[in-house]
mmCIF file of C-alpha atoms in Angstrom:
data_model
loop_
_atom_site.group_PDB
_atom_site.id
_atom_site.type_symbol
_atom_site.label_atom_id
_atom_site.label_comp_id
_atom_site.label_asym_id
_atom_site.label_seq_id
_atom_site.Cartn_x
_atom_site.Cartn_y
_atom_site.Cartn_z
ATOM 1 C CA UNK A 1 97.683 84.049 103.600
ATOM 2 C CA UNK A 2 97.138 86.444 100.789
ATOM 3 C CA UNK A 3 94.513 85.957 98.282
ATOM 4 C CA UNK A 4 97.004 86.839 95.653
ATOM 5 C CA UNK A 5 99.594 89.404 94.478
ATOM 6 C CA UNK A 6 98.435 92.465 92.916
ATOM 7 C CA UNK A 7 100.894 94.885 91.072
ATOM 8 C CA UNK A 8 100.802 98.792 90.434
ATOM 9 C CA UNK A 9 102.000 100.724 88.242
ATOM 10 C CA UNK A 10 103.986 103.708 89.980
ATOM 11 C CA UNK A 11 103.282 106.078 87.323
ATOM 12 C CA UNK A 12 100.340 108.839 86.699
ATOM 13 C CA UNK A 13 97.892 109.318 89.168
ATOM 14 C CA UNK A 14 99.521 106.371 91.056
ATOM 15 C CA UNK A 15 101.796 109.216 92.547
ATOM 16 C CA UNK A 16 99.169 111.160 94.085
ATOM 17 C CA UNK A 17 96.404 108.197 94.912
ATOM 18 C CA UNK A 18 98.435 105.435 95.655
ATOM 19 C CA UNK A 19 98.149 105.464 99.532
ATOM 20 C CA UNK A 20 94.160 104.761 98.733
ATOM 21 C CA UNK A 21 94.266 101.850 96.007
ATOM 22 C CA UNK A 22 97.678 100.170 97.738
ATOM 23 C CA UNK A 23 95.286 100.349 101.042
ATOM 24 C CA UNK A 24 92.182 99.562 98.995
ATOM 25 C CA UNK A 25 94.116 96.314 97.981
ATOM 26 C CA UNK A 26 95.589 95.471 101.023
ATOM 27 C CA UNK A 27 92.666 95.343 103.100
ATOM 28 C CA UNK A 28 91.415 93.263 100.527
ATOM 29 C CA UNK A 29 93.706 90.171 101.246
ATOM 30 C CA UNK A 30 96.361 91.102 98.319
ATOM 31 C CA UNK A 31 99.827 91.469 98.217
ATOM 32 C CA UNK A 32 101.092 94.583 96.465
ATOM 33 C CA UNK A 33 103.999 95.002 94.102
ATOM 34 C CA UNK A 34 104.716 98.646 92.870
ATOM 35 C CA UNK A 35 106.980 98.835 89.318
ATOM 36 C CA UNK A 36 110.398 100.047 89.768
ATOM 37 C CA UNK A 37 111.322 103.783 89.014
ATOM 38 C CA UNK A 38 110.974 104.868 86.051
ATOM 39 C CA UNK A 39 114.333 104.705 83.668
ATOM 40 C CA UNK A 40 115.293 104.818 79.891
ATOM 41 C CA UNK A 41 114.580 101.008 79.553
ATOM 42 C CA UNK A 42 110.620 101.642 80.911
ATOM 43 C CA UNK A 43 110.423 104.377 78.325
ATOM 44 C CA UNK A 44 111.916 102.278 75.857
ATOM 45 C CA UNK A 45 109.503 99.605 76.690
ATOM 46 C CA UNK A 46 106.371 101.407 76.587
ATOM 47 C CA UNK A 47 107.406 102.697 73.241
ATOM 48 C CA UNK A 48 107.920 99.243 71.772
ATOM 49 C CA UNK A 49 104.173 98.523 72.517
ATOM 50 C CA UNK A 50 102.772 101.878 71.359
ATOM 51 C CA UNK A 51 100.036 101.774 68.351
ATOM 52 C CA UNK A 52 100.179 105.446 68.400
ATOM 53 C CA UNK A 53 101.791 108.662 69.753
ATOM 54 C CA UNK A 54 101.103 109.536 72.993
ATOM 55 C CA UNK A 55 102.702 111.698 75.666
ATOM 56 C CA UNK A 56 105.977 110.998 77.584
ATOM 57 C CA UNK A 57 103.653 109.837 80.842
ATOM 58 C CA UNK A 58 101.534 107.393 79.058
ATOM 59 C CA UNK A 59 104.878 106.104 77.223
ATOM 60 C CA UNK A 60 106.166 105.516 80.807
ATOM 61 C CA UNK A 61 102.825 104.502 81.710
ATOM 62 C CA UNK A 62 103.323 101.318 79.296
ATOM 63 C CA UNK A 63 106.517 100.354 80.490
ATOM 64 C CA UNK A 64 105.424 100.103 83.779
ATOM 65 C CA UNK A 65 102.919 97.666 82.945
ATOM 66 C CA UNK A 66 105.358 95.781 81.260
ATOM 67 C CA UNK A 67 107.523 95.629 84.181
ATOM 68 C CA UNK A 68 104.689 93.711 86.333
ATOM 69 C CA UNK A 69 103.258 91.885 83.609
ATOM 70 C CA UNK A 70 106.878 90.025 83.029
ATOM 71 C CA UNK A 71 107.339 89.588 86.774
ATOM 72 C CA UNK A 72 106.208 86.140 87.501
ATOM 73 C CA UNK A 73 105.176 87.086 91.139
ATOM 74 C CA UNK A 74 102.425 89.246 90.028
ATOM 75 C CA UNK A 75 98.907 87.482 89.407
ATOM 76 C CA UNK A 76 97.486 91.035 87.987
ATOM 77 C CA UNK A 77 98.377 94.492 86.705
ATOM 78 C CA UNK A 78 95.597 96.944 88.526
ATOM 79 C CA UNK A 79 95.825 100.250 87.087
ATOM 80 C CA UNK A 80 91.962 101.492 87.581
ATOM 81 C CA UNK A 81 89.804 104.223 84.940
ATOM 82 C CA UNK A 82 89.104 106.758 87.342
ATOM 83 C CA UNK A 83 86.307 108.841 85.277
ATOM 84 C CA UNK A 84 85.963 111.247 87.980
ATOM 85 C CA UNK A 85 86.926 111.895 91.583
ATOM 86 C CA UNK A 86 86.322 115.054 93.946
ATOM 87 C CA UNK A 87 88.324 118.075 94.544
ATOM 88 C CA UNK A 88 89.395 120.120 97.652
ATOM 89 C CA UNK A 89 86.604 121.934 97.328
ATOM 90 C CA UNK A 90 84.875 118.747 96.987
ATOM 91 C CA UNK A 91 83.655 119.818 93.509
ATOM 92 C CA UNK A 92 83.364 117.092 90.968
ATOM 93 C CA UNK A 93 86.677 116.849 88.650
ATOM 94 C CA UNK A 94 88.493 115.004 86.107
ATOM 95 C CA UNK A 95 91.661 113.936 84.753
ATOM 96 C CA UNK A 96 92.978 113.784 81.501
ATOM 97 C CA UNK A 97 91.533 111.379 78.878
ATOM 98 C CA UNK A 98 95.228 109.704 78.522
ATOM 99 C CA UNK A 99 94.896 109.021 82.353
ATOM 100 C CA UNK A 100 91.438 107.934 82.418
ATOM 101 C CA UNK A 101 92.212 105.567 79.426
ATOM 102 C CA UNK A 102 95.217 104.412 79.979
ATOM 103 C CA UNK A 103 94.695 100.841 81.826
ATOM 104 C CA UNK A 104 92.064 99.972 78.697
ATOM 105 C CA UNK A 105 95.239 101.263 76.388
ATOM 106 C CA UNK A 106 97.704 98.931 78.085
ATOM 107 C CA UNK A 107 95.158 95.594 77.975
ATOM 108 C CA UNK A 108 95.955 95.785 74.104
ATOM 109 C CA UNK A 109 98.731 93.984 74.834
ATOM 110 C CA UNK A 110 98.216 92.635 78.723
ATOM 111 C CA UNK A 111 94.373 92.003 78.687
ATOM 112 C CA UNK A 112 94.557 88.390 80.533
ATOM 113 C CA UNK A 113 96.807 90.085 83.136
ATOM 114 C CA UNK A 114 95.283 93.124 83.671
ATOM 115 C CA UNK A 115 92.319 94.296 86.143
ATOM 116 C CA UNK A 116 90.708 98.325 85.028
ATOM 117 C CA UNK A 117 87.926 98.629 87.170
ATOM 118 C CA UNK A 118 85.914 101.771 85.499
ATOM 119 C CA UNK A 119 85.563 103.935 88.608
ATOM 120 C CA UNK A 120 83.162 106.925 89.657
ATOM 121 C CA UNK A 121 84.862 108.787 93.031
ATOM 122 C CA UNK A 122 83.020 111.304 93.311
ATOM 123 C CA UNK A 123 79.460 109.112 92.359
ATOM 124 C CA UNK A 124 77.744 107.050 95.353
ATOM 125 C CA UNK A 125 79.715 105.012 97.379
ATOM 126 C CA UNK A 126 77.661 101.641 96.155
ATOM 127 C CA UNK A 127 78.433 102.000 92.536
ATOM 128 C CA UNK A 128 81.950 101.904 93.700
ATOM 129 C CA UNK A 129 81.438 98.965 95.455
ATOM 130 C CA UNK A 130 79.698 96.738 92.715
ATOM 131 C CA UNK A 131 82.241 97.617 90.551
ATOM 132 C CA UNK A 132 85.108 96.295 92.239
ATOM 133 C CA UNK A 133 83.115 93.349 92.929
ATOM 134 C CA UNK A 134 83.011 92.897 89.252
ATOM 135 C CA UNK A 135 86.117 93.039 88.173
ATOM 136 C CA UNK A 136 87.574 91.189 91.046
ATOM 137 C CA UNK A 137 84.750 88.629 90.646
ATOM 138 C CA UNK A 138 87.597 85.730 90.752
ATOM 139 C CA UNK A 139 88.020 86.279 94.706
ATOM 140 C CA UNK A 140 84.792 86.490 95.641
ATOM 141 C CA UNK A 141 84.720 89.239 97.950
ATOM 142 C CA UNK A 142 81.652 90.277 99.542
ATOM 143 C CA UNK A 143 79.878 94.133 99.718
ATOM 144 C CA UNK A 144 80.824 94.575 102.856
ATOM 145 C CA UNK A 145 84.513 93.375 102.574
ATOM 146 C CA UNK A 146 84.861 96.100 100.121
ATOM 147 C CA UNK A 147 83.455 98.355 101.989
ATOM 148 C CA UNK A 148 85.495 98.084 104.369
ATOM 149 C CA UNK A 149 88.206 98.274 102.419
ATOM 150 C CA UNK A 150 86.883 101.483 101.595
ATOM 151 C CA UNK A 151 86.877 102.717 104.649
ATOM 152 C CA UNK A 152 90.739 102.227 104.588
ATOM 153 C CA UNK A 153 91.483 103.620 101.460
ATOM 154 C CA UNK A 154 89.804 107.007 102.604
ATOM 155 C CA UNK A 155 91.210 106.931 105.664
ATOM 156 C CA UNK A 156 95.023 106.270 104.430
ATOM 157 C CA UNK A 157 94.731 109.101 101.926
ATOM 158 C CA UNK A 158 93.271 111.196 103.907
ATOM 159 C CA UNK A 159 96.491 111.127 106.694
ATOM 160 C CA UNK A 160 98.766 110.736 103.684
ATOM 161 C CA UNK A 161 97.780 113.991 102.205
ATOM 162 C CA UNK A 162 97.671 115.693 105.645
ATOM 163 C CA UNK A 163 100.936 114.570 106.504
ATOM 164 C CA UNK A 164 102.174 116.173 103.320
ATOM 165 C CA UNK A 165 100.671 119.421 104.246
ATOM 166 C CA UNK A 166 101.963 118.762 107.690
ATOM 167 C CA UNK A 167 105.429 118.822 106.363
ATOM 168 C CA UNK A 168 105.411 121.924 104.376
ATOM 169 C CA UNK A 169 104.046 124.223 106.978
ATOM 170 C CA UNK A 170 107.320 122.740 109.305
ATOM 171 C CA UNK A 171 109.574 123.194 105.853
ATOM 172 C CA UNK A 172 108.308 126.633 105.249
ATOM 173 C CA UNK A 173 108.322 127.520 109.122
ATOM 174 C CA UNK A 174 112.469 126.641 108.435
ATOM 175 C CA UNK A 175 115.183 129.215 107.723
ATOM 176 C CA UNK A 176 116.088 129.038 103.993
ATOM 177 C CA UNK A 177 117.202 131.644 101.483
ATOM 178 C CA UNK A 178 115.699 131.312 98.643
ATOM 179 C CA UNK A 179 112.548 128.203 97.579
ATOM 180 C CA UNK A 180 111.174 127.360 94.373
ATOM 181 C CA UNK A 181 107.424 126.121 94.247
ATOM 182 C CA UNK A 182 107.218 122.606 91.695
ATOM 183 C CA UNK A 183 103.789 123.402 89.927
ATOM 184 C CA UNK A 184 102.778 120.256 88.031
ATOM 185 C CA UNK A 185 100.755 117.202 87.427
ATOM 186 C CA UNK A 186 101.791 115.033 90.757
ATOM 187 C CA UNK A 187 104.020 112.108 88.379
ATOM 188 C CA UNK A 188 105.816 115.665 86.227
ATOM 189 C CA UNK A 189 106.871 116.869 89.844
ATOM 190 C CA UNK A 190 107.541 113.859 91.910
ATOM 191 C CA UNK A 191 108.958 111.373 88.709
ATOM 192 C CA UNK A 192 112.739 112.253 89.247
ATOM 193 C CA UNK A 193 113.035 110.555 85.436
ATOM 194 C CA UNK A 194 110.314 112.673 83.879
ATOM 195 C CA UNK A 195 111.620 115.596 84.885
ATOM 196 C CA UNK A 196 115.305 114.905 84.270
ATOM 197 C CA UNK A 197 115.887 115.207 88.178
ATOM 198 C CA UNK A 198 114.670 118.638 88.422
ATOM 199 C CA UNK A 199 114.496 119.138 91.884
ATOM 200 C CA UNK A 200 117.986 117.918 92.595
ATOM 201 C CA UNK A 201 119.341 120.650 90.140
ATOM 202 C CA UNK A 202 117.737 123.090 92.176
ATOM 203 C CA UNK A 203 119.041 122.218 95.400
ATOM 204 C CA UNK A 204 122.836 122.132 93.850
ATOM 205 C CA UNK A 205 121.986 126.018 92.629
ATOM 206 C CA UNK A 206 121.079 126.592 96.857
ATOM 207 C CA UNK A 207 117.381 127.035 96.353
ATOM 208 C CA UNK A 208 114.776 125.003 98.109
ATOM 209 C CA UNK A 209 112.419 123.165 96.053
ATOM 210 C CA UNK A 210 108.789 122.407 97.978
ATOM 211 C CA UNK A 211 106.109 120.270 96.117
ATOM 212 C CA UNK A 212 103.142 121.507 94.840
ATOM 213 C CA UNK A 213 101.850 118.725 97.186
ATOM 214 C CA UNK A 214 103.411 120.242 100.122
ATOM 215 C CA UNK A 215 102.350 123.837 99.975
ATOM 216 C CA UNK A 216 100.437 124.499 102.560
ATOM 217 C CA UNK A 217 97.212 126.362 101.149
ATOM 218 C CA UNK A 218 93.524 126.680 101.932
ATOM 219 C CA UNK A 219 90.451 125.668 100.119
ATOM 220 C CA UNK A 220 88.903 128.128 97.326
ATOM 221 C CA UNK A 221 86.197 127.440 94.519
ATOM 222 C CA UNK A 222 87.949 128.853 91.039
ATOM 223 C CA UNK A 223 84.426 129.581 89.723
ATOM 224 C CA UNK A 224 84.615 132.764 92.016
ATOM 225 C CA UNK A 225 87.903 133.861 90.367
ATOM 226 C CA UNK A 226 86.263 133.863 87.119
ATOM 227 C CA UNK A 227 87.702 130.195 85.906
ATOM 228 C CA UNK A 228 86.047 126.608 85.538
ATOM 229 C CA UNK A 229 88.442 124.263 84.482
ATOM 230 C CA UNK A 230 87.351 120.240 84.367
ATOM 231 C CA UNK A 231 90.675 118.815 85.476
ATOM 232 C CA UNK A 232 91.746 118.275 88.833
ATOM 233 C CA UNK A 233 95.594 118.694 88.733
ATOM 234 C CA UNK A 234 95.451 121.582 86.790
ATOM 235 C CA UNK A 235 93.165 123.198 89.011
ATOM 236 C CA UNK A 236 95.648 122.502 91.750
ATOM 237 C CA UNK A 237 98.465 123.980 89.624
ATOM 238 C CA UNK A 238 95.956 127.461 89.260
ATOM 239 C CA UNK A 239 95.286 127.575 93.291
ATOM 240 C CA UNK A 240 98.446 127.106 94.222
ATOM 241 C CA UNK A 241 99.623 129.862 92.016
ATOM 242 C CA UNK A 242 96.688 131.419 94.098
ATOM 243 C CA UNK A 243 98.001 130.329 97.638
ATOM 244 C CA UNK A 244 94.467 127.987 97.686
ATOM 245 C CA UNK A 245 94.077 124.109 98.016
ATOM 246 C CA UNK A 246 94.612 121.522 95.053
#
C-alpha cells in the first residue's frame, strides 16, 4: 500500500528534474500525481493568487499548485527549494531566485498542503538526507530509506537524460532539410502553452525543431571561454550555442 499520494507540479524545473523527485518519491512508498498541462485557466489561476508581479512561469507555477491542492486525491503539494545543484561540468550552479522560491511563494496560500524541502544538490549527500527526513517527518522514514531512495533518483535521471541525448544523436544522424535548435530554460522549450506551441509552428513551416535537451554536445567549463555565469540553464543555453554540454 502507499504511504500516501504526493502531487507535482509539472511546471519549472519539474520539466528537466522530474524523473529524480517522481523516483525520489516513489521509492519512498508515495503515489505521484503530476498537474495537468498547462492552459489559460492555470494561468488564470495562478494570477488570482498573486500578491505581486511575477513572470509568466511562476504565474503558471501557481496554478499548478492550485490544481493539486483542489484535487482531493492529493495528501501534499511537493514542489522542493533547490538552492543549488551541479552542472555538466559538475561545477556548482543555480537557478533563478523565482525558481528557488517559488514552493515558499505558493504556501502563502497552500501552507497546510504543501511540503518545500530546502535542498542543497550539489552539498553532501547527508544534508540531503536529514532534510527530507524533516519535512517528511509525518511518515517516519528512516536514513537509510532515503538513501536509498536516493540512489534511485540519481540513477533515473541519470538514464533519463542519456536517453535524451541518445535520441538526438539518432535524430540528427536522420535525413532532414533544414532543423532549428530550441535554446531555452527546459519549461520555455518543452511547455507547449508557454511558448504558444512553438515547436509545432515550426514543423508546419518543414523545419525540424530538436531540444536544447536533445543536442548532443560534450562537456566544457565556460570559465575557459572567458564567462562565469551562476545559473545553470542559462549556462546550458551559452554551451549549446557552443556545441558543449548543459
Amino acid at each position: 500500500a502507499w504511504l500516501g499520494t504526493a502531487g507535482i507540479p509539472l511546471t519549472s524545473m519539474m520539466y528537466d528534474l522530474l524523473p529524480f523527485w517522481g523516483t525520489l518519491l516513489k521509492s519512498l512508498g508515495f503515489r505521484v500525481v503530476l498537474s495537468g498541462p498547462s492552459t489559460q485557466q492555470t494561468l488564470e489561476e495562478g494570477i488570482r493568487r498573486l500578491t505581486a508581479e511575477v513572470c509568466l512561469p511562476t504565474k503558471l507555477a501557481y496554478g499548478h499548485v492550485v490544481s493539486l491542492v483542489e484535487n482531493p486525491e492529493v495528501d501534499f503539494v511537493f514542489l522542493p527549494s533547490i538552492l543549488d545543484l551541479l552542472d555538466c561540468t559538475d561545477a556548482r550552479a543555480y537557478l533563478c531566485p523565482f525558481e528557488e522560491s517559488v514552493g515558499f511563494m505558493t504556501a502563502t496560500f497552500a501552507a497546510s498542503r504543501m511540503i518545500v524541502p530546502a535542498v542543497y544538490l550539489a552539498s553532501p549527500r547527508q544534508r540531503i538526507i536529514r532534510e527530507l527526513q524533516e519535512k517528511l517527518a509525518a511518515y517516519d522514514l528512516s536514513e537509510y530509506e532515503v538513501s536509498e531512495a536516493l540512489d534511485d533518483a540519481y540513477d533515473a535521471q541519470a538514464q533519463f537524460d542519456a536517453r535524451l541525448q541518445e535520441r538526438g544523436k539518432e535524430v540528427m544522424a536522420q535525413d532532414f532539410g533544414l532543423a532549428f535548435a530550441l535554446l531555452g530554460k527546459p519549461y520555455n522549450v518543452l511547455d507547449p502553452f508557454e511558448n504558444l506551441n512553438l515547436a509545432r509552428h515550426i514543423r508546419r513551416l518543414g523545419i525540424l525543431p530538436i531540444p536544447m535537451q536533445m543536442l548532443p554536445v560534450e562537456p566544457a567549463d565556460l570559465k575557459d571561454h572567458g564567462m562565469t555565469i551562476p545559473w545553470r540553464y542559462n549556462r546550458g543555453v551559452l554551451r549549446s550555442l557552443m556545441g558543449e554540454c548543459g
